[in-house]
């Protein structure tokens, strides 16, 4: 890593780094601004190595500071950070794995296969290498983990399919009936993760209105009575929320997953065929 470039980065963006350090409560995990600075330097260059100073400061201020600090502390081996990470994300990863495999045993095997890499059992040049070191902070840590798990699932499924094929035995497609597109699970998982994040960003009243309408199957008039709104207002706000969700989801798929318009269309097409998305669980976790 260019030492001069890193030094220039730390000096030029010291205030933004300190702001992120405070926002992420990084002191609680024993992280110094210098610790964050090196990781942020990598994050910025993975995002846009040609960005100007103002754009970089804006980028740093938009990062998810608490998630970034937690991931970095875990990658550095902080035990307190790991306790927090496991408590929060173990059930989320198992739930996501079950949605992909549709089998309890397979779900645990899939999720467990990721934990060692997240913890960092591999070492290089005397340093532990953790997958969490690649988290850049642009998306929610849960969203990033879901995408990593989805990629792991696709890789394992492809490997299993190749193994069975080499043995000359018939096998089921890794994409549940669509061998022409092995990325089906990646697309569906990306859509699920983006929608979960978009739902979490909604106002609590908007989430409540969605729950009443889609989960409890209440009428507009019944929702209006519960929320002290006019039925026409309920209808209008539901439409606004749906539009906002669609905008946020597609923006995430473009920016975070780097999907094209055609790939986004495939996300919707595949989801319409089979989509293990638990709206009730996501809404309850977003409260």
PDB file of C-alpha atoms in Angstrom:
ATOM      1  CA  UNK A   1       0.000   0.000   0.000  1.00  0.00           C
ATOM      2  CA  UNK A   2       1.464   3.415  -0.940  1.00  0.00           C
ATOM      3  CA  UNK A   3       2.567   4.921   2.371  1.00  0.00           C
ATOM      4  CA  UNK A   4       2.531   8.502   1.062  1.00  0.00           C
ATOM      5  CA  UNK A   5      -0.981   8.134  -0.352  1.00  0.00           C
ATOM      6  CA  UNK A   6      -2.243   6.690   2.933  1.00  0.00           C
ATOM      7  CA  UNK A   7      -0.628   9.502   4.917  1.00  0.00           C
ATOM      8  CA  UNK A   8      -2.200  12.105   2.616  1.00  0.00           C
ATOM      9  CA  UNK A   9      -5.581  10.422   3.020  1.00  0.00           C
ATOM     10  CA  UNK A  10      -5.359  10.387   6.824  1.00  0.00           C
ATOM     11  CA  UNK A  11      -4.384  14.037   6.958  1.00  0.00           C
ATOM     12  CA  UNK A  12      -6.850  15.299   4.352  1.00  0.00           C
ATOM     13  CA  UNK A  13      -9.831  13.446   5.828  1.00  0.00           C
ATOM     14  CA  UNK A  14      -8.951  13.485   9.516  1.00  0.00           C
ATOM     15  CA  UNK A  15     -12.152  15.307  10.516  1.00  0.00           C
ATOM     16  CA  UNK A  16     -14.396  12.918   8.572  1.00  0.00           C
ATOM     17  CA  UNK A  17     -12.567   9.944  10.093  1.00  0.00           C
ATOM     18  CA  UNK A  18     -13.058  11.380  13.595  1.00  0.00           C
ATOM     19  CA  UNK A  19     -16.764  11.919  12.885  1.00  0.00           C
ATOM     20  CA  UNK A  20     -17.142   8.305  11.826  1.00  0.00           C
ATOM     21  CA  UNK A  21     -15.136   7.167  14.851  1.00  0.00           C
ATOM     22  CA  UNK A  22     -17.591   8.967  17.128  1.00  0.00           C
ATOM     23  CA  UNK A  23     -20.713   7.869  15.223  1.00  0.00           C
ATOM     24  CA  UNK A  24     -19.626   4.240  15.322  1.00  0.00           C
ATOM     25  CA  UNK A  25     -18.707   4.278  19.028  1.00  0.00           C
ATOM     26  CA  UNK A  26     -15.411   2.770  17.915  1.00  0.00           C
ATOM     27  CA  UNK A  27     -13.794   3.435  21.300  1.00  0.00           C
ATOM     28  CA  UNK A  28     -16.037   0.756  22.753  1.00  0.00           C
ATOM     29  CA  UNK A  29     -14.199  -1.850  20.684  1.00  0.00           C
ATOM     30  CA  UNK A  30     -10.747  -0.403  21.280  1.00  0.00           C
ATOM     31  CA  UNK A  31     -10.448   1.100  17.810  1.00  0.00           C
ATOM     32  CA  UNK A  32      -8.474   4.290  17.314  1.00  0.00           C
ATOM     33  CA  UNK A  33      -9.072   6.813  14.524  1.00  0.00           C
ATOM     34  CA  UNK A  34      -5.852   5.510  12.952  1.00  0.00           C
ATOM     35  CA  UNK A  35      -7.268   1.955  12.941  1.00  0.00           C
ATOM     36  CA  UNK A  36     -10.351   3.226  11.153  1.00  0.00           C
ATOM     37  CA  UNK A  37      -8.299   5.358   8.796  1.00  0.00           C
ATOM     38  CA  UNK A  38      -6.466   2.442   7.227  1.00  0.00           C
ATOM     39  CA  UNK A  39      -9.688   0.471   6.717  1.00  0.00           C
ATOM     40  CA  UNK A  40     -11.474   3.538   5.362  1.00  0.00           C
ATOM     41  CA  UNK A  41      -8.629   4.154   2.924  1.00  0.00           C
ATOM     42  CA  UNK A  42      -9.240   0.675   1.507  1.00  0.00           C
ATOM     43  CA  UNK A  43     -13.003   1.231   1.420  1.00  0.00           C
ATOM     44  CA  UNK A  44     -12.642   4.507  -0.490  1.00  0.00           C
ATOM     45  CA  UNK A  45     -10.310   2.994  -3.072  1.00  0.00           C
ATOM     46  CA  UNK A  46     -12.598   0.026  -3.582  1.00  0.00           C
ATOM     47  CA  UNK A  47     -15.399   2.543  -4.186  1.00  0.00           C
ATOM     48  CA  UNK A  48     -13.707   5.150  -6.361  1.00  0.00           C
ATOM     49  CA  UNK A  49      -9.972   5.720  -6.290  1.00  0.00           C
ATOM     50  CA  UNK A  50     -10.323   8.834  -8.446  1.00  0.00           C
ATOM     51  CA  UNK A  51     -12.827  10.713  -6.251  1.00  0.00           C
ATOM     52  CA  UNK A  52     -11.998  14.236  -5.091  1.00  0.00           C
ATOM     53  CA  UNK A  53     -11.645  15.337  -1.441  1.00  0.00           C
ATOM     54  CA  UNK A  54     -15.205  16.676  -1.099  1.00  0.00           C
ATOM     55  CA  UNK A  55     -16.727  13.520  -2.598  1.00  0.00           C
ATOM     56  CA  UNK A  56     -14.619  11.350  -0.308  1.00  0.00           C
ATOM     57  CA  UNK A  57     -15.730  13.269   2.793  1.00  0.00           C
ATOM     58  CA  UNK A  58     -19.342  12.906   1.671  1.00  0.00           C
ATOM     59  CA  UNK A  59     -18.769   9.191   1.112  1.00  0.00           C
ATOM     60  CA  UNK A  60     -17.253   8.736   4.574  1.00  0.00           C
ATOM     61  CA  UNK A  61     -20.104  10.619   6.228  1.00  0.00           C
ATOM     62  CA  UNK A  62     -22.622   8.341   4.499  1.00  0.00           C
ATOM     63  CA  UNK A  63     -21.031   5.076   5.656  1.00  0.00           C
ATOM     64  CA  UNK A  64     -22.755   2.962   8.287  1.00  0.00           C
ATOM     65  CA  UNK A  65     -20.391   3.829  11.093  1.00  0.00           C
ATOM     66  CA  UNK A  66     -21.636   1.393  13.735  1.00  0.00           C
ATOM     67  CA  UNK A  67     -21.591  -1.555  11.326  1.00  0.00           C
ATOM     68  CA  UNK A  68     -18.175  -0.564   9.988  1.00  0.00           C
ATOM     69  CA  UNK A  69     -16.655  -0.307  13.462  1.00  0.00           C
ATOM     70  CA  UNK A  70     -18.159  -3.637  14.541  1.00  0.00           C
ATOM     71  CA  UNK A  71     -16.925  -5.460  11.438  1.00  0.00           C
ATOM     72  CA  UNK A  72     -13.429  -3.988  11.723  1.00  0.00           C
ATOM     73  CA  UNK A  73     -13.187  -4.827  15.429  1.00  0.00           C
ATOM     74  CA  UNK A  74     -14.263  -8.406  14.681  1.00  0.00           C
ATOM     75  CA  UNK A  75     -11.718  -8.667  11.870  1.00  0.00           C
ATOM     76  CA  UNK A  76      -9.068  -7.469  14.342  1.00  0.00           C
ATOM     77  CA  UNK A  77     -10.045 -10.185  16.815  1.00  0.00           C
ATOM     78  CA  UNK A  78     -11.795  -8.100  19.474  1.00  0.00           C
ATOM     79  CA  UNK A  79     -13.688 -10.603  21.642  1.00  0.00           C
ATOM     80  CA  UNK A  80     -16.292  -8.101  22.846  1.00  0.00           C
ATOM     81  CA  UNK A  81     -17.069  -7.219  19.242  1.00  0.00           C
ATOM     82  CA  UNK A  82     -17.409 -10.899  18.383  1.00  0.00           C
ATOM     83  CA  UNK A  83     -19.859 -11.447  21.216  1.00  0.00           C
ATOM     84  CA  UNK A  84     -21.994  -8.581  19.901  1.00  0.00           C
ATOM     85  CA  UNK A  85     -21.685  -9.811  16.322  1.00  0.00           C
ATOM     86  CA  UNK A  86     -22.682 -13.389  17.148  1.00  0.00           C
ATOM     87  CA  UNK A  87     -25.602 -12.320  19.318  1.00  0.00           C
ATOM     88  CA  UNK A  88     -27.009 -10.100  16.587  1.00  0.00           C
ATOM     89  CA  UNK A  89     -26.188 -11.906  13.369  1.00  0.00           C
ATOM     90  CA  UNK A  90     -26.113 -15.639  14.127  1.00  0.00           C
ATOM     91  CA  UNK A  91     -29.944 -15.968  14.107  1.00  0.00           C
ATOM     92  CA  UNK A  92     -30.153 -13.716  11.042  1.00  0.00           C
ATOM     93  CA  UNK A  93     -27.655 -15.848   9.111  1.00  0.00           C
ATOM     94  CA  UNK A  94     -29.371 -19.077  10.099  1.00  0.00           C
ATOM     95  CA  UNK A  95     -32.720 -17.649   9.060  1.00  0.00           C
ATOM     96  CA  UNK A  96     -31.328 -16.531   5.697  1.00  0.00           C
ATOM     97  CA  UNK A  97     -29.660 -19.922   5.171  1.00  0.00           C
ATOM     98  CA  UNK A  98     -32.926 -21.707   5.875  1.00  0.00           C
ATOM     99  CA  UNK A  99     -34.688 -19.510   3.321  1.00  0.00           C
ATOM    100  CA  UNK A 100     -32.145 -20.619   0.713  1.00  0.00           C
ATOM    101  CA  UNK A 101     -31.923 -24.329   1.523  1.00  0.00           C
ATOM    102  CA  UNK A 102     -35.452 -24.938   2.865  1.00  0.00           C
ATOM    103  CA  UNK A 103     -33.949 -27.557   5.177  1.00  0.00           C
ATOM    104  CA  UNK A 104     -32.879 -27.153   8.821  1.00  0.00           C
ATOM    105  CA  UNK A 105     -29.781 -29.346   8.663  1.00  0.00           C
ATOM    106  CA  UNK A 106     -28.618 -27.918   5.336  1.00  0.00           C
ATOM    107  CA  UNK A 107     -29.230 -24.397   6.615  1.00  0.00           C
ATOM    108  CA  UNK A 108     -27.009 -24.918   9.654  1.00  0.00           C
ATOM    109  CA  UNK A 109     -24.301 -26.496   7.510  1.00  0.00           C
ATOM    110  CA  UNK A 110     -24.405 -23.552   5.095  1.00  0.00           C
ATOM    111  CA  UNK A 111     -24.324 -20.893   7.818  1.00  0.00           C
ATOM    112  CA  UNK A 112     -21.636 -22.707   9.797  1.00  0.00           C
ATOM    113  CA  UNK A 113     -19.458 -22.928   6.684  1.00  0.00           C
ATOM    114  CA  UNK A 114     -19.290 -19.143   6.719  1.00  0.00           C
ATOM    115  CA  UNK A 115     -18.420 -18.602  10.385  1.00  0.00           C
ATOM    116  CA  UNK A 116     -14.834 -19.801  10.158  1.00  0.00           C
ATOM    117  CA  UNK A 117     -14.134 -17.421   7.271  1.00  0.00           C
ATOM    118  CA  UNK A 118     -15.821 -14.560   9.098  1.00  0.00           C
ATOM    119  CA  UNK A 119     -13.740 -15.226  12.193  1.00  0.00           C
ATOM    120  CA  UNK A 120     -10.582 -15.574  10.145  1.00  0.00           C
ATOM    121  CA  UNK A 121      -8.884 -18.913  10.760  1.00  0.00           C
ATOM    122  CA  UNK A 122      -6.624 -18.437   7.745  1.00  0.00           C
ATOM    123  CA  UNK A 123      -3.444 -16.443   8.323  1.00  0.00           C
ATOM    124  CA  UNK A 124      -1.206 -14.661   5.892  1.00  0.00           C
ATOM    125  CA  UNK A 125       2.128 -13.072   6.796  1.00  0.00           C
ATOM    126  CA  UNK A 126       1.322 -13.654  10.452  1.00  0.00           C
ATOM    127  CA  UNK A 127      -2.012 -11.809  10.279  1.00  0.00           C
ATOM    128  CA  UNK A 128      -5.458 -13.346  10.570  1.00  0.00           C
ATOM    129  CA  UNK A 129      -7.551 -12.915   7.431  1.00  0.00           C
ATOM    130  CA  UNK A 130     -11.259 -12.364   8.048  1.00  0.00           C
ATOM    131  CA  UNK A 131     -13.981 -11.942   5.443  1.00  0.00           C
ATOM    132  CA  UNK A 132     -15.228  -9.026   7.530  1.00  0.00           C
ATOM    133  CA  UNK A 133     -12.124  -7.130   6.486  1.00  0.00           C
ATOM    134  CA  UNK A 134     -13.731  -6.762   3.063  1.00  0.00           C
ATOM    135  CA  UNK A 135     -16.832  -5.025   4.394  1.00  0.00           C
ATOM    136  CA  UNK A 136     -16.768  -1.437   3.171  1.00  0.00           C
ATOM    137  CA  UNK A 137     -19.664   0.069   5.108  1.00  0.00           C
ATOM    138  CA  UNK A 138     -21.777   1.208   2.165  1.00  0.00           C
ATOM    139  CA  UNK A 139     -24.646  -1.185   2.816  1.00  0.00           C
ATOM    140  CA  UNK A 140     -25.974  -2.499   6.107  1.00  0.00           C
ATOM    141  CA  UNK A 141     -23.785  -5.252   7.555  1.00  0.00           C
ATOM    142  CA  UNK A 142     -26.764  -7.613   7.568  1.00  0.00           C
ATOM    143  CA  UNK A 143     -27.344  -6.938   3.863  1.00  0.00           C
ATOM    144  CA  UNK A 144     -23.676  -7.574   3.085  1.00  0.00           C
ATOM    145  CA  UNK A 145     -23.669 -10.804   5.085  1.00  0.00           C
ATOM    146  CA  UNK A 146     -26.791 -11.981   3.269  1.00  0.00           C
ATOM    147  CA  UNK A 147     -25.080 -11.387  -0.087  1.00  0.00           C
ATOM    148  CA  UNK A 148     -21.928 -13.235   1.059  1.00  0.00           C
ATOM    149  CA  UNK A 149     -24.047 -16.149   2.260  1.00  0.00           C
ATOM    150  CA  UNK A 150     -25.935 -16.225  -1.046  1.00  0.00           C
ATOM    151  CA  UNK A 151     -22.666 -16.396  -2.980  1.00  0.00           C
ATOM    152  CA  UNK A 152     -21.466 -19.206  -0.702  1.00  0.00           C
ATOM    153  CA  UNK A 153     -24.722 -21.087  -1.309  1.00  0.00           C
ATOM    154  CA  UNK A 154     -24.391 -20.754  -5.091  1.00  0.00           C
ATOM    155  CA  UNK A 155     -20.751 -21.886  -4.959  1.00  0.00           C
ATOM    156  CA  UNK A 156     -21.567 -24.938  -2.829  1.00  0.00           C
ATOM    157  CA  UNK A 157     -24.553 -25.829  -4.995  1.00  0.00           C
ATOM    158  CA  UNK A 158     -22.504 -25.595  -8.171  1.00  0.00           C
ATOM    159  CA  UNK A 159     -19.718 -27.691  -6.635  1.00  0.00           C
ATOM    160  CA  UNK A 160     -22.195 -30.360  -5.566  1.00  0.00           C
ATOM    161  CA  UNK A 161     -23.781 -30.394  -9.013  1.00  0.00           C
ATOM    162  CA  UNK A 162     -20.384 -30.767 -10.693  1.00  0.00           C
ATOM    163  CA  UNK A 163     -19.435 -33.613  -8.352  1.00  0.00           C
ATOM    164  CA  UNK A 164     -22.617 -35.570  -9.033  1.00  0.00           C
ATOM    165  CA  UNK A 165     -22.306 -34.908 -12.760  1.00  0.00           C
ATOM    166  CA  UNK A 166     -18.753 -36.271 -12.825  1.00  0.00           C
ATOM    167  CA  UNK A 167     -19.973 -39.417 -11.126  1.00  0.00           C
ATOM    168  CA  UNK A 168     -22.405 -39.880 -14.008  1.00  0.00           C
ATOM    169  CA  UNK A 169     -25.491 -39.634 -11.853  1.00  0.00           C
ATOM    170  CA  UNK A 170     -28.594 -37.565 -12.561  1.00  0.00           C
ATOM    171  CA  UNK A 171     -28.902 -34.467 -10.406  1.00  0.00           C
ATOM    172  CA  UNK A 172     -31.268 -31.634  -9.765  1.00  0.00           C
ATOM    173  CA  UNK A 173     -30.413 -28.240 -11.132  1.00  0.00           C
ATOM    174  CA  UNK A 174     -28.592 -25.877  -8.783  1.00  0.00           C
ATOM    175  CA  UNK A 175     -31.169 -23.271  -9.705  1.00  0.00           C
ATOM    176  CA  UNK A 176     -34.278 -25.311  -8.980  1.00  0.00           C
ATOM    177  CA  UNK A 177     -35.371 -26.037 -12.510  1.00  0.00           C
ATOM    178  CA  UNK A 178     -33.577 -23.300 -14.435  1.00  0.00           C
ATOM    179  CA  UNK A 179     -30.117 -24.575 -15.461  1.00  0.00           C
ATOM    180  CA  UNK A 180     -29.882 -21.762 -18.023  1.00  0.00           C
ATOM    181  CA  UNK A 181     -29.286 -19.233 -15.243  1.00  0.00           C
ATOM    182  CA  UNK A 182     -27.126 -20.422 -12.322  1.00  0.00           C
ATOM    183  CA  UNK A 183     -27.422 -16.964 -10.740  1.00  0.00           C
ATOM    184  CA  UNK A 184     -31.109 -17.392  -9.836  1.00  0.00           C
ATOM    185  CA  UNK A 185     -30.403 -17.693  -6.111  1.00  0.00           C
ATOM    186  CA  UNK A 186     -28.052 -14.722  -6.167  1.00  0.00           C
ATOM    187  CA  UNK A 187     -30.722 -12.561  -7.776  1.00  0.00           C
ATOM    188  CA  UNK A 188     -33.484 -13.665  -5.410  1.00  0.00           C
ATOM    189  CA  UNK A 189     -31.217 -13.270  -2.381  1.00  0.00           C
ATOM    190  CA  UNK A 190     -30.103  -9.833  -3.538  1.00  0.00           C
ATOM    191  CA  UNK A 191     -33.732  -8.764  -3.919  1.00  0.00           C
ATOM    192  CA  UNK A 192     -34.583 -10.089  -0.452  1.00  0.00           C
ATOM    193  CA  UNK A 193     -31.666  -8.273   1.128  1.00  0.00           C
ATOM    194  CA  UNK A 194     -32.460  -5.006  -0.654  1.00  0.00           C
ATOM    195  CA  UNK A 195     -36.125  -5.173   0.335  1.00  0.00           C
ATOM    196  CA  UNK A 196     -35.258  -5.957   3.959  1.00  0.00           C
ATOM    197  CA  UNK A 197     -33.009  -2.909   4.077  1.00  0.00           C
ATOM    198  CA  UNK A 198     -35.645  -0.718   2.409  1.00  0.00           C
ATOM    199  CA  UNK A 199     -38.314  -1.850   4.863  1.00  0.00           C
ATOM    200  CA  UNK A 200     -35.999  -1.095   7.761  1.00  0.00           C
ATOM    201  CA  UNK A 201     -35.547   2.468   6.501  1.00  0.00           C
ATOM    202  CA  UNK A 202     -39.293   3.192   6.547  1.00  0.00           C
ATOM    203  CA  UNK A 203     -40.996   5.194   9.268  1.00  0.00           C
ATOM    204  CA  UNK A 204     -42.543   2.949  11.926  1.00  0.00           C
ATOM    205  CA  UNK A 205     -46.062   4.126  10.991  1.00  0.00           C
ATOM    206  CA  UNK A 206     -45.502   3.156   7.347  1.00  0.00           C
ATOM    207  CA  UNK A 207     -44.317  -0.310   8.400  1.00  0.00           C
ATOM    208  CA  UNK A 208     -47.328  -0.659  10.666  1.00  0.00           C
ATOM    209  CA  UNK A 209     -49.669   0.268   7.813  1.00  0.00           C
ATOM    210  CA  UNK A 210     -48.015  -2.339   5.568  1.00  0.00           C
ATOM    211  CA  UNK A 211     -48.369  -4.991   8.252  1.00  0.00           C
ATOM    212  CA  UNK A 212     -52.048  -4.247   8.754  1.00  0.00           C
ATOM    213  CA  UNK A 213     -52.734  -4.417   5.023  1.00  0.00           C
ATOM    214  CA  UNK A 214     -50.535  -7.299   3.830  1.00  0.00           C
ATOM    215  CA  UNK A 215     -50.192  -9.500   6.914  1.00  0.00           C
ATOM    216  CA  UNK A 216     -53.438  -9.005   8.808  1.00  0.00           C
ATOM    217  CA  UNK A 217     -55.511  -8.435   5.656  1.00  0.00           C
ATOM    218  CA  UNK A 218     -57.365  -5.479   7.171  1.00  0.00           C
ATOM    219  CA  UNK A 219     -59.462  -3.268   4.918  1.00  0.00           C
ATOM    220  CA  UNK A 220     -58.589   0.351   4.262  1.00  0.00           C
ATOM    221  CA  UNK A 221     -61.466   1.411   6.496  1.00  0.00           C
ATOM    222  CA  UNK A 222     -60.287  -0.822   9.363  1.00  0.00           C
ATOM    223  CA  UNK A 223     -56.723   0.503   9.063  1.00  0.00           C
ATOM    224  CA  UNK A 224     -58.052   4.058   8.970  1.00  0.00           C
ATOM    225  CA  UNK A 225     -59.862   3.535  12.280  1.00  0.00           C
ATOM    226  CA  UNK A 226     -56.776   2.048  13.927  1.00  0.00           C
ATOM    227  CA  UNK A 227     -54.447   4.794  12.733  1.00  0.00           C
ATOM    228  CA  UNK A 228     -56.937   7.651  12.928  1.00  0.00           C
ATOM    229  CA  UNK A 229     -56.570   8.358   9.213  1.00  0.00           C
ATOM    230  CA  UNK A 230     -59.049   8.742   6.361  1.00  0.00           C
ATOM    231  CA  UNK A 231     -59.396   5.599   4.166  1.00  0.00           C
ATOM    232  CA  UNK A 232     -58.280   7.587   1.134  1.00  0.00           C
ATOM    233  CA  UNK A 233     -55.185   8.666   3.047  1.00  0.00           C
ATOM    234  CA  UNK A 234     -54.420   5.059   3.928  1.00  0.00           C
ATOM    235  CA  UNK A 235     -54.696   4.082   0.266  1.00  0.00           C
ATOM    236  CA  UNK A 236     -52.546   7.002  -0.873  1.00  0.00           C
ATOM    237  CA  UNK A 237     -49.861   6.358   1.755  1.00  0.00           C
ATOM    238  CA  UNK A 238     -49.727   2.656   0.950  1.00  0.00           C
ATOM    239  CA  UNK A 239     -49.128   3.545  -2.679  1.00  0.00           C
ATOM    240  CA  UNK A 240     -46.441   6.059  -1.717  1.00  0.00           C
ATOM    241  CA  UNK A 241     -44.753   3.463   0.485  1.00  0.00           C
ATOM    242  CA  UNK A 242     -44.793   0.865  -2.288  1.00  0.00           C
ATOM    243  CA  UNK A 243     -43.258   3.375  -4.694  1.00  0.00           C
ATOM    244  CA  UNK A 244     -40.615   4.338  -2.158  1.00  0.00           C
ATOM    245  CA  UNK A 245     -39.755   0.702  -1.508  1.00  0.00           C
ATOM    246  CA  UNK A 246     -39.403   0.001  -5.220  1.00  0.00           C
ATOM    247  CA  UNK A 247     -37.156   3.042  -5.651  1.00  0.00           C
ATOM    248  CA  UNK A 248     -34.937   2.070  -2.712  1.00  0.00           C
ATOM    249  CA  UNK A 249     -34.744  -1.581  -3.729  1.00  0.00           C
ATOM    250  CA  UNK A 250     -33.739  -0.865  -7.315  1.00  0.00           C
ATOM    251  CA  UNK A 251     -31.235   1.769  -6.234  1.00  0.00           C
ATOM    252  CA  UNK A 252     -29.645  -0.786  -3.886  1.00  0.00           C
ATOM    253  CA  UNK A 253     -29.553  -3.445  -6.584  1.00  0.00           C
ATOM    254  CA  UNK A 254     -27.822  -1.031  -8.947  1.00  0.00           C
ATOM    255  CA  UNK A 255     -25.369   0.534  -6.507  1.00  0.00           C
ATOM    256  CA  UNK A 256     -24.635  -2.232  -4.021  1.00  0.00           C
ATOM    257  CA  UNK A 257     -25.091  -5.348  -6.167  1.00  0.00           C
ATOM    258  CA  UNK A 258     -24.079  -3.672  -9.465  1.00  0.00           C
ATOM    259  CA  UNK A 259     -26.969  -5.266 -11.331  1.00  0.00           C
ATOM    260  CA  UNK A 260     -28.092  -4.132 -14.765  1.00  0.00           C
ATOM    261  CA  UNK A 261     -31.702  -3.332 -15.651  1.00  0.00           C
ATOM    262  CA  UNK A 262     -32.054  -6.761 -17.228  1.00  0.00           C
ATOM    263  CA  UNK A 263     -30.697  -8.446 -14.092  1.00  0.00           C
ATOM    264  CA  UNK A 264     -33.095  -6.439 -11.924  1.00  0.00           C
ATOM    265  CA  UNK A 265     -35.948  -7.624 -14.127  1.00  0.00           C
ATOM    266  CA  UNK A 266     -34.758 -11.192 -13.571  1.00  0.00           C
ATOM    267  CA  UNK A 267     -34.830 -10.580  -9.806  1.00  0.00           C
ATOM    268  CA  UNK A 268     -38.522  -9.748 -10.046  1.00  0.00           C
ATOM    269  CA  UNK A 269     -39.259 -12.603 -12.451  1.00  0.00           C
ATOM    270  CA  UNK A 270     -37.607 -15.221 -10.247  1.00  0.00           C
ATOM    271  CA  UNK A 271     -39.218 -13.824  -7.102  1.00  0.00           C
ATOM    272  CA  UNK A 272     -42.646 -14.091  -8.693  1.00  0.00           C
ATOM    273  CA  UNK A 273     -42.023 -17.810  -9.235  1.00  0.00           C
ATOM    274  CA  UNK A 274     -40.569 -18.713  -5.842  1.00  0.00           C
ATOM    275  CA  UNK A 275     -39.526 -16.317  -3.090  1.00  0.00           C
ATOM    276  CA  UNK A 276     -39.131 -17.390   0.561  1.00  0.00           C
ATOM    277  CA  UNK A 277     -39.428 -13.827   1.880  1.00  0.00           C
ATOM    278  CA  UNK A 278     -40.887 -13.523   5.383  1.00  0.00           C
ATOM    279  CA  UNK A 279     -42.471 -10.077   5.460  1.00  0.00           C
ATOM    280  CA  UNK A 280     -43.752 -10.532   9.000  1.00  0.00           C
ATOM    281  CA  UNK A 281     -40.317 -11.380  10.359  1.00  0.00           C
ATOM    282  CA  UNK A 282     -38.648  -8.484   8.575  1.00  0.00           C
ATOM    283  CA  UNK A 283     -41.256  -5.980   9.765  1.00  0.00           C
ATOM    284  CA  UNK A 284     -40.951  -7.198  13.343  1.00  0.00           C
ATOM    285  CA  UNK A 285     -37.132  -7.012  13.252  1.00  0.00           C
ATOM    286  CA  UNK A 286     -37.324  -3.439  11.909  1.00  0.00           C
ATOM    287  CA  UNK A 287     -39.278  -2.096  14.886  1.00  0.00           C
TER     288      UNK A 287
END
